[in-house]
Short mmCIF file of C-alpha atoms in Angstrom, two decimals:
data_model
loop_
_atom_site.label_atom_id
_atom_site.label_comp_id
_atom_site.label_asym_id
_atom_site.label_seq_id
_atom_site.Cartn_x
_atom_site.Cartn_y
_atom_site.Cartn_z
CA UNK A 998 45.84 23.86 42.99
CA UNK A 999 46.86 24.81 39.35
CA UNK A 1000 44.06 22.50 38.12
CA UNK A 1001 41.21 25.23 38.42
CA UNK A 1002 43.18 27.81 36.72
CA UNK A 1003 43.91 25.53 33.73
CA UNK A 1004 40.11 24.65 33.46
CA UNK A 1005 39.30 28.41 33.84
CA UNK A 1006 41.93 29.16 30.82
CA UNK A 1007 40.35 26.54 28.80
CA UNK A 1008 36.91 27.81 29.43
CA UNK A 1009 37.83 31.44 28.45
CA UNK A 1010 39.51 30.22 25.33
CA UNK A 1011 36.42 28.16 24.23
CA UNK A 1012 34.20 31.18 24.77
CA UNK A 1013 36.55 33.34 22.69
CA UNK A 1014 36.51 30.70 19.98
CA UNK A 1015 32.71 30.54 19.86
CA UNK A 1016 32.48 34.45 19.80
CA UNK A 1017 34.88 34.78 16.94
CA UNK A 1018 32.72 32.04 14.93
CA UNK A 1019 29.64 33.86 15.60
CA UNK A 1020 30.88 36.96 13.94
CA UNK A 1021 33.03 35.12 11.08
CA UNK A 1022 30.23 35.29 8.47
CA UNK A 1023 28.37 38.50 8.13
CA UNK A 1024 26.04 37.33 5.24
CA UNK A 1025 26.08 34.60 2.43
CA UNK A 1026 24.04 34.93 -0.74
CA UNK A 1027 23.30 32.25 -3.30
CA UNK A 1028 21.07 32.78 -6.19
CA UNK A 1029 21.17 30.49 -9.34
CA UNK A 1030 19.74 30.29 -12.92
CA UNK A 1031 17.61 27.22 -12.09
CA UNK A 1032 14.29 26.73 -14.01
CA UNK A 1033 15.40 29.59 -16.29
CA UNK A 1034 15.09 32.48 -13.55
CA UNK A 1035 18.10 34.65 -13.90
CA UNK A 1036 20.02 35.94 -10.84
CA UNK A 1037 23.12 37.63 -10.07
CA UNK A 1038 26.55 36.00 -9.79
CA UNK A 1039 27.06 33.94 -6.58
CA UNK A 1040 29.00 35.79 -3.97
CA UNK A 1041 30.32 34.93 -0.83
CA UNK A 1042 31.70 37.64 1.66
CA UNK A 1043 33.20 37.00 4.97
CA UNK A 1044 34.58 40.00 7.22
CA UNK A 1045 36.81 39.74 9.88
CA UNK A 1046 35.69 39.35 13.48
CA UNK A 1047 36.58 42.05 16.21
CA UNK A 1048 38.66 39.62 18.11
CA UNK A 1049 40.74 38.80 15.19
CA UNK A 1050 41.08 42.40 14.20
CA UNK A 1051 43.12 42.81 17.39
CA UNK A 1052 45.59 40.21 16.32
CA UNK A 1053 45.82 40.77 12.74
CA UNK A 1054 45.01 43.66 10.28
CA UNK A 1055 43.63 41.72 7.50
CA UNK A 1056 40.36 40.57 6.17
CA UNK A 1057 39.31 37.70 4.09
CA UNK A 1058 37.19 38.19 1.16
CA UNK A 1059 36.13 35.67 -1.43
CA UNK A 1060 34.40 36.54 -4.72
CA UNK A 1061 32.82 33.87 -6.86
CA UNK A 1062 32.04 35.38 -10.36
CA UNK A 1063 30.86 31.86 -11.64
CA UNK A 1064 27.27 31.46 -12.04
CA UNK A 1065 25.62 28.18 -11.21
CA UNK A 1066 23.21 26.79 -13.55
CA UNK A 1067 20.67 24.17 -12.78
CA UNK A 1068 19.24 22.13 -15.77
CA UNK A 1069 15.69 20.80 -15.28
CA UNK A 1070 16.99 17.65 -16.82
CA UNK A 1071 19.27 17.13 -13.78
CA UNK A 1072 16.52 15.33 -11.57
CA UNK A 1073 19.16 14.50 -8.85
CA UNK A 1074 19.68 18.18 -8.02
CA UNK A 1075 16.22 19.58 -8.70
CA UNK A 1076 13.80 20.21 -5.81
CA UNK A 1077 11.19 17.38 -5.48
CA UNK A 1078 7.70 18.03 -6.90
CA UNK A 1079 5.16 19.20 -4.35
CA UNK A 1080 3.01 16.07 -4.36
CA UNK A 1081 1.29 17.44 -1.28
CA UNK A 1082 -0.22 20.45 -3.13
CA UNK A 1083 -1.32 18.07 -6.04
CA UNK A 1084 -3.01 15.62 -3.86
CA UNK A 1085 -4.72 18.60 -1.92
CA UNK A 1086 -6.08 20.03 -5.14
CA UNK A 1087 -7.31 16.46 -6.07
CA UNK A 1088 -9.02 15.99 -2.82
CA UNK A 1089 -10.69 19.35 -3.20
CA UNK A 1090 -12.01 18.54 -6.59
CA UNK A 1091 -13.41 15.33 -5.37
CA UNK A 1092 -14.99 16.75 -2.53
CA UNK A 1093 -16.66 19.29 -4.90
CA UNK A 1094 -18.08 16.46 -7.01
CA UNK A 1095 -19.37 14.70 -4.01
CA UNK A 1096 -21.04 17.74 -2.92
CA UNK A 1097 -22.60 18.57 -6.32
CA UNK A 1098 -23.78 15.02 -6.59
CA UNK A 1099 -25.49 15.23 -3.10
CA UNK A 1100 -27.20 18.49 -4.22
CA UNK A 1101 -28.49 16.77 -7.47
CA UNK A 1102 -29.83 13.74 -5.74
CA UNK A 1103 -31.57 15.83 -3.04
CA UNK A 1104 -33.31 17.89 -5.95
CA UNK A 1105 -34.28 14.45 -7.57
CA UNK A 1106 -35.84 13.22 -4.39
CA UNK A 1107 -37.60 16.37 -3.60
CA UNK A 1108 -39.07 17.02 -6.97
CA UNK A 1109 -39.82 13.36 -8.15
CA UNK A 1110 -36.88 12.98 -10.54
CA UNK A 1111 -38.08 16.16 -12.38
CA UNK A 1112 -41.70 15.40 -12.93
CA UNK A 1113 -42.80 17.84 -10.38
CA UNK A 1114 -39.89 20.28 -10.69
CA UNK A 1115 -40.61 24.06 -10.48
CA UNK A 1116 -38.64 26.42 -12.80
CA UNK A 1117 -36.42 27.41 -9.94
CA UNK A 1118 -35.56 23.83 -9.32
CA UNK A 1119 -34.83 23.02 -12.91
CA UNK A 1120 -32.55 26.03 -12.97
CA UNK A 1121 -30.56 24.77 -9.78
CA UNK A 1122 -30.22 21.32 -11.43
CA UNK A 1123 -28.87 22.88 -14.76
CA UNK A 1124 -26.29 24.90 -12.70
CA UNK A 1125 -25.06 21.92 -10.79
CA UNK A 1126 -24.97 19.78 -14.04
CA UNK A 1127 -23.03 22.48 -15.68
CA UNK A 1128 -20.50 22.40 -12.71
CA UNK A 1129 -20.17 18.59 -12.89
CA UNK A 1130 -19.60 18.92 -16.67
CA UNK A 1131 -16.64 20.95 -16.09
CA UNK A 1132 -15.18 18.29 -13.81
CA UNK A 1133 -15.95 15.33 -16.21
CA UNK A 1134 -13.18 12.67 -15.51
CA UNK A 1135 -13.95 10.59 -18.51
CA UNK A 1136 -12.36 11.50 -21.92
CA UNK A 1137 -14.00 10.23 -25.19
CA UNK A 1138 -17.10 8.71 -23.53
CA UNK A 1139 -18.40 7.31 -26.75
CA UNK A 1140 -15.52 4.99 -27.41
CA UNK A 1141 -16.52 1.40 -28.13
CA UNK A 1142 -20.13 2.22 -28.34
CA UNK A 1143 -20.19 0.79 -31.87
CA UNK A 1144 -19.49 -2.69 -30.57
CA UNK A 1145 -16.06 -3.03 -32.31
CA UNK A 1146 -14.06 -2.84 -29.15
CA UNK A 1147 -13.25 -6.72 -29.20
CA UNK A 1148 -15.42 -7.37 -26.13
CA UNK A 1149 -13.34 -5.42 -23.81
CA UNK A 1150 -15.52 -3.89 -21.20
CA UNK A 1151 -13.06 -1.31 -20.07
CA UNK A 1152 -12.97 0.24 -23.45
CA UNK A 1153 -16.57 1.10 -23.23
CA UNK A 1154 -17.22 3.64 -20.46
CA UNK A 1155 -21.08 3.72 -21.30
CA UNK A 1156 -21.42 -0.04 -20.92
CA UNK A 1157 -23.62 -0.70 -17.91
CA UNK A 1158 -27.38 -0.32 -16.77
CA UNK A 1159 -28.41 3.14 -15.90
CA UNK A 1160 -31.34 4.25 -13.93
CA UNK A 1161 -32.81 7.73 -14.39
CA UNK A 1162 -32.91 9.94 -11.28
CA UNK A 1163 -33.37 13.49 -12.94
CA UNK A 1164 -34.53 14.70 -16.32
CA UNK A 1165 -35.76 17.97 -17.84
CA UNK A 1166 -36.86 16.28 -21.28
CA UNK A 1167 -40.35 17.24 -22.15
CA UNK A 1168 -41.04 13.85 -24.05
CA UNK A 1169 -40.36 12.18 -20.59
CA UNK A 1170 -41.76 14.71 -18.09
CA UNK A 1171 -44.81 14.58 -20.06
CA UNK A 1172 -45.55 11.11 -19.19
CA UNK A 1173 -46.30 12.08 -15.65
CA UNK A 1174 -49.23 14.00 -16.84
CA UNK A 1175 -51.31 10.92 -17.70
CA UNK A 1176 -54.27 10.41 -15.35
CA UNK A 1177 -54.23 6.68 -16.11
CA UNK A 1178 -50.64 5.44 -15.75
CA UNK A 1179 -47.69 6.85 -13.97
CA UNK A 1180 -44.12 6.15 -14.94
CA UNK A 1181 -42.19 4.23 -12.44
CA UNK A 1182 -38.47 3.25 -12.95
CA UNK A 1183 -36.65 4.45 -16.25
CA UNK A 1184 -33.54 2.68 -17.38
CA UNK A 1185 -31.08 2.84 -20.11
CA UNK A 1186 -29.62 -0.73 -20.67
CA UNK A 1187 -26.15 -0.54 -22.69
CA UNK A 1188 -24.99 -3.87 -21.55
CA UNK A 1189 -24.55 -5.09 -25.11
CA UNK A 1190 -23.17 -2.39 -27.33
CA UNK A 1191 -24.18 -1.17 -29.96
CA UNK A 1192 -27.71 -1.89 -28.74
CA UNK A 1193 -29.13 0.62 -26.05
CA UNK A 1194 -32.52 -0.20 -24.77
CA UNK A 1195 -34.54 2.73 -23.07
CA UNK A 1196 -36.84 0.91 -20.50
CA UNK A 1197 -39.76 2.46 -19.00
CA UNK A 1198 -42.06 0.94 -16.42
CA UNK A 1199 -45.63 2.01 -16.09
CA UNK A 1200 -47.97 1.40 -13.09
CA UNK A 1201 -51.71 2.47 -12.77
CA UNK A 1202 -52.11 6.01 -11.37
CA UNK A 1203 -54.45 4.65 -8.61
CA UNK A 1204 -51.64 2.39 -7.38
CA UNK A 1205 -49.77 5.50 -6.29
CA UNK A 1206 -52.62 6.47 -4.05
CA UNK A 1207 -53.66 3.50 -2.43
CA UNK A 1208 -52.01 0.47 -0.75
CA UNK A 1209 -51.40 -2.92 -2.30
CA UNK A 1210 -54.34 -4.26 -0.16
CA UNK A 1211 -56.88 -1.79 -1.99
CA UNK A 1212 -55.08 -1.62 -5.34
CA UNK A 1213 -53.21 -4.89 -6.28
CA UNK A 1214 -49.98 -4.13 -8.07
CA UNK A 1215 -49.83 -4.03 -11.91
CA UNK A 1216 -46.90 -3.23 -14.02
CA UNK A 1217 -46.38 -2.71 -17.91
CA UNK A 1218 -42.85 -2.43 -19.47
CA UNK A 1219 -42.08 -0.38 -22.41
CA UNK A 1220 -38.79 -1.16 -24.08
CA UNK A 1221 -37.50 1.03 -26.95
CA UNK A 1222 -34.58 -0.63 -28.87
CA UNK A 1223 -32.01 1.57 -30.34
CA UNK A 1224 -28.71 1.03 -32.15
CA UNK A 1225 -25.84 3.37 -30.93
CA UNK A 1226 -22.95 4.70 -32.85
CA UNK A 1227 -20.18 7.05 -32.49
CA UNK A 1228 -20.09 10.39 -34.38
CA UNK A 1229 -17.26 11.86 -36.31
CA UNK A 1230 -15.42 14.65 -34.66
CA UNK A 1231 -17.33 14.37 -31.39
CA UNK A 1232 -15.75 12.06 -28.97
CA UNK A 1233 -18.55 12.42 -26.34
CA UNK A 1234 -21.54 12.12 -28.83
CA UNK A 1235 -23.71 9.04 -29.30
CA UNK A 1236 -25.86 8.71 -32.44
CA UNK A 1237 -29.27 6.67 -32.05
CA UNK A 1238 -31.38 4.75 -34.61
CA UNK A 1239 -34.71 3.52 -33.42
CA UNK A 1240 -35.30 -0.04 -34.28
CA UNK A 1241 -38.18 -1.37 -32.34
CA UNK A 1242 -40.70 -0.96 -29.58
CA UNK A 1243 -41.92 -3.62 -27.09
CA UNK A 1244 -44.75 -3.48 -24.55
CA UNK A 1245 -44.57 -6.38 -22.15
CA UNK A 1246 -46.98 -7.01 -19.30
CA UNK A 1247 -45.03 -7.91 -16.27
CA UNK A 1248 -47.82 -7.98 -13.48
CA UNK A 1249 -51.43 -7.68 -13.29
CA UNK A 1250 -53.64 -7.37 -10.01
CA UNK A 1251 -50.73 -8.88 -8.17
CA UNK A 1252 -50.22 -11.92 -10.54
CA UNK A 1253 -47.14 -12.49 -12.66
CA UNK A 1254 -48.09 -12.28 -16.44
CA UNK A 1255 -44.60 -11.91 -17.88
CA UNK A 1256 -45.01 -15.18 -19.94
CA UNK A 1257 -47.71 -13.45 -21.98
CA UNK A 1258 -46.42 -12.52 -25.56
CA UNK A 1259 -45.54 -8.85 -25.84
CA UNK A 1260 -46.89 -6.43 -28.40
CA UNK A 1261 -43.96 -5.55 -30.55
CA UNK A 1262 -43.44 -2.93 -33.48
CA UNK A 1263 -40.43 -3.40 -35.67
CA UNK A 1264 -39.12 -0.07 -36.94
CA UNK A 1265 -36.73 -1.83 -39.25
CA UNK A 1266 -39.56 -3.63 -41.24
CA UNK A 1267 -38.88 -1.39 -44.33
CA UNK A 1268 -35.24 -2.73 -44.49
CA UNK A 1269 -36.53 -6.23 -43.94
CA UNK A 1270 -39.17 -6.04 -46.70
CA UNK A 1271 -36.58 -4.57 -49.04
CA UNK A 1272 -34.09 -7.41 -48.45
CA UNK A 1273 -36.77 -9.98 -49.16
CA UNK A 1274 -38.09 -8.53 -52.43
CA UNK A 1275 -34.50 -7.32 -53.45
CA UNK A 1276 -34.27 -10.49 -55.40
CA UNK A 1277 -37.60 -10.05 -57.51
CA UNK A 1278 -37.48 -6.36 -57.99
CA UNK A 1279 -34.12 -5.11 -59.57
CA UNK A 1280 -32.87 -1.70 -58.43
CA UNK A 1281 -35.13 -1.68 -55.31
CA UNK A 1282 -32.17 -1.45 -52.93
CA UNK A 1283 -30.92 1.64 -54.80
CA UNK A 1284 -33.77 3.53 -53.55
CA UNK A 1285 -32.34 3.52 -49.97
CA UNK A 1286 -35.82 2.97 -48.35
CA UNK A 1287 -35.17 1.61 -44.91
CA UNK A 1288 -31.41 0.85 -45.58
CA UNK A 1289 -30.60 1.07 -41.93
CA UNK A 1290 -27.17 2.73 -42.58
CA UNK A 1291 -25.82 4.61 -39.63
CA UNK A 1292 -24.99 8.28 -40.31
CA UNK A 1293 -21.90 9.12 -38.81
CA UNK A 1294 -21.95 12.79 -39.49
CA UNK A 1295 -21.63 14.57 -36.05
CA UNK A 1296 -24.79 16.81 -36.45
CA UNK A 1297 -26.91 14.24 -38.01
CA UNK A 1298 -30.34 13.90 -36.28
CA UNK A 1299 -30.72 11.51 -33.30
CA UNK A 1300 -27.96 11.74 -30.73
CA UNK A 1301 -27.08 12.58 -27.11
CA UNK A 1302 -23.99 14.08 -25.83
CA UNK A 1303 -22.33 12.70 -22.51
CA UNK A 1304 -21.84 15.69 -20.13
CA UNK A 1305 -20.63 13.81 -17.13
CA UNK A 1306 -19.57 10.10 -16.62
CA UNK A 1307 -17.85 8.38 -13.71
CA UNK A 1308 -18.29 4.81 -12.30
CA UNK A 1309 -21.43 6.08 -10.49
CA UNK A 1310 -23.03 8.90 -12.41
CA UNK A 1311 -24.15 9.52 -16.11
CA UNK A 1312 -25.40 12.78 -17.40
CA UNK A 1313 -26.52 13.27 -20.91
CA UNK A 1314 -27.85 16.11 -23.19
CA UNK A 1315 -30.45 15.21 -25.63
CA UNK A 1316 -30.35 16.80 -29.05
CA UNK A 1317 -32.06 20.15 -29.05
CA UNK A 1318 -34.73 20.82 -28.16
CA UNK A 1319 -34.37 17.86 -25.74
CA UNK A 1320 -33.47 18.03 -22.15
CA UNK A 1321 -31.02 16.59 -19.75
CA UNK A 1322 -30.95 13.22 -18.07
CA UNK A 1323 -29.06 12.10 -14.94
CA UNK A 1324 -28.63 8.45 -14.29
CA UNK A 1325 -26.87 6.20 -11.68
CA UNK A 1326 -25.40 2.72 -12.38
CA UNK A 1327 -27.29 0.00 -11.01
CA UNK A 1328 -26.69 -3.85 -11.08
CA UNK A 1329 -30.04 -4.84 -12.55
CA UNK A 1330 -33.09 -3.59 -14.11
CA UNK A 1331 -35.33 -6.29 -13.06
CA UNK A 1332 -38.92 -4.97 -12.32
#
């Protein structure tokens, strides 16, 4: 019969213990000097519980005047970096770039790569390009363009074949005004630095109106060869020297004619002529005529600036009063 009484006493004692523990600490404050943020001295204050006050007239008070300083170098006690926030910001930037690209591609499709762009469309494209330029992921875009990278492709960010999807450059847009020929695909081939070849395919204007059964396809390819070089003090600027022009018929009324000899113009002929006559005319080389030397000065004429570059899209700004070009990376420039 005494067993229930014993259990009841034990239960009452346990309740009293839990109640005493619940009032044991009234507050705890802990502040440190971590990361250089000053704080008051650490203090711990424990007041007596009401139950213990009945048994003893005492209280316990602990003061810690010693400050706790956490050094940022002590990685084992520092809070971990918030990788989730960093990843979230990176994802937000990627999503913004993707959305800006989508808007640019939509404008390019709607306004024929800029050939039929209205002033409003050009302003919209300029705004998109400025936003992309602020998010450019590639530093020193012109590195290796001189061809002195030892053959390492990863050291030449511009090395690829690029096809134009948008432009505001007047010298290119004006090509669309011809009543006889219409510009087709436009490329920039930089697969063999320092050579950069601008390629423009032309088709008969009538070919854009009628099906191939009425107007058999014809194509003429124009290739402008330039020598690219980096510019001093401008890590994203590429200088250009024009070296030649080649007109190559590719197709005529549905028949392949790419075996015909091209019409070529060599812009370096003065240099070649000087080299041939130098042995017979003393002092001719000193005239500097057609010396073909690269001008590395940052603001020397003939250059473009890389505004944006990643593994898919290239945006360049021609030297004033030139315009802007947006190009996408492709595997081939075969007509």
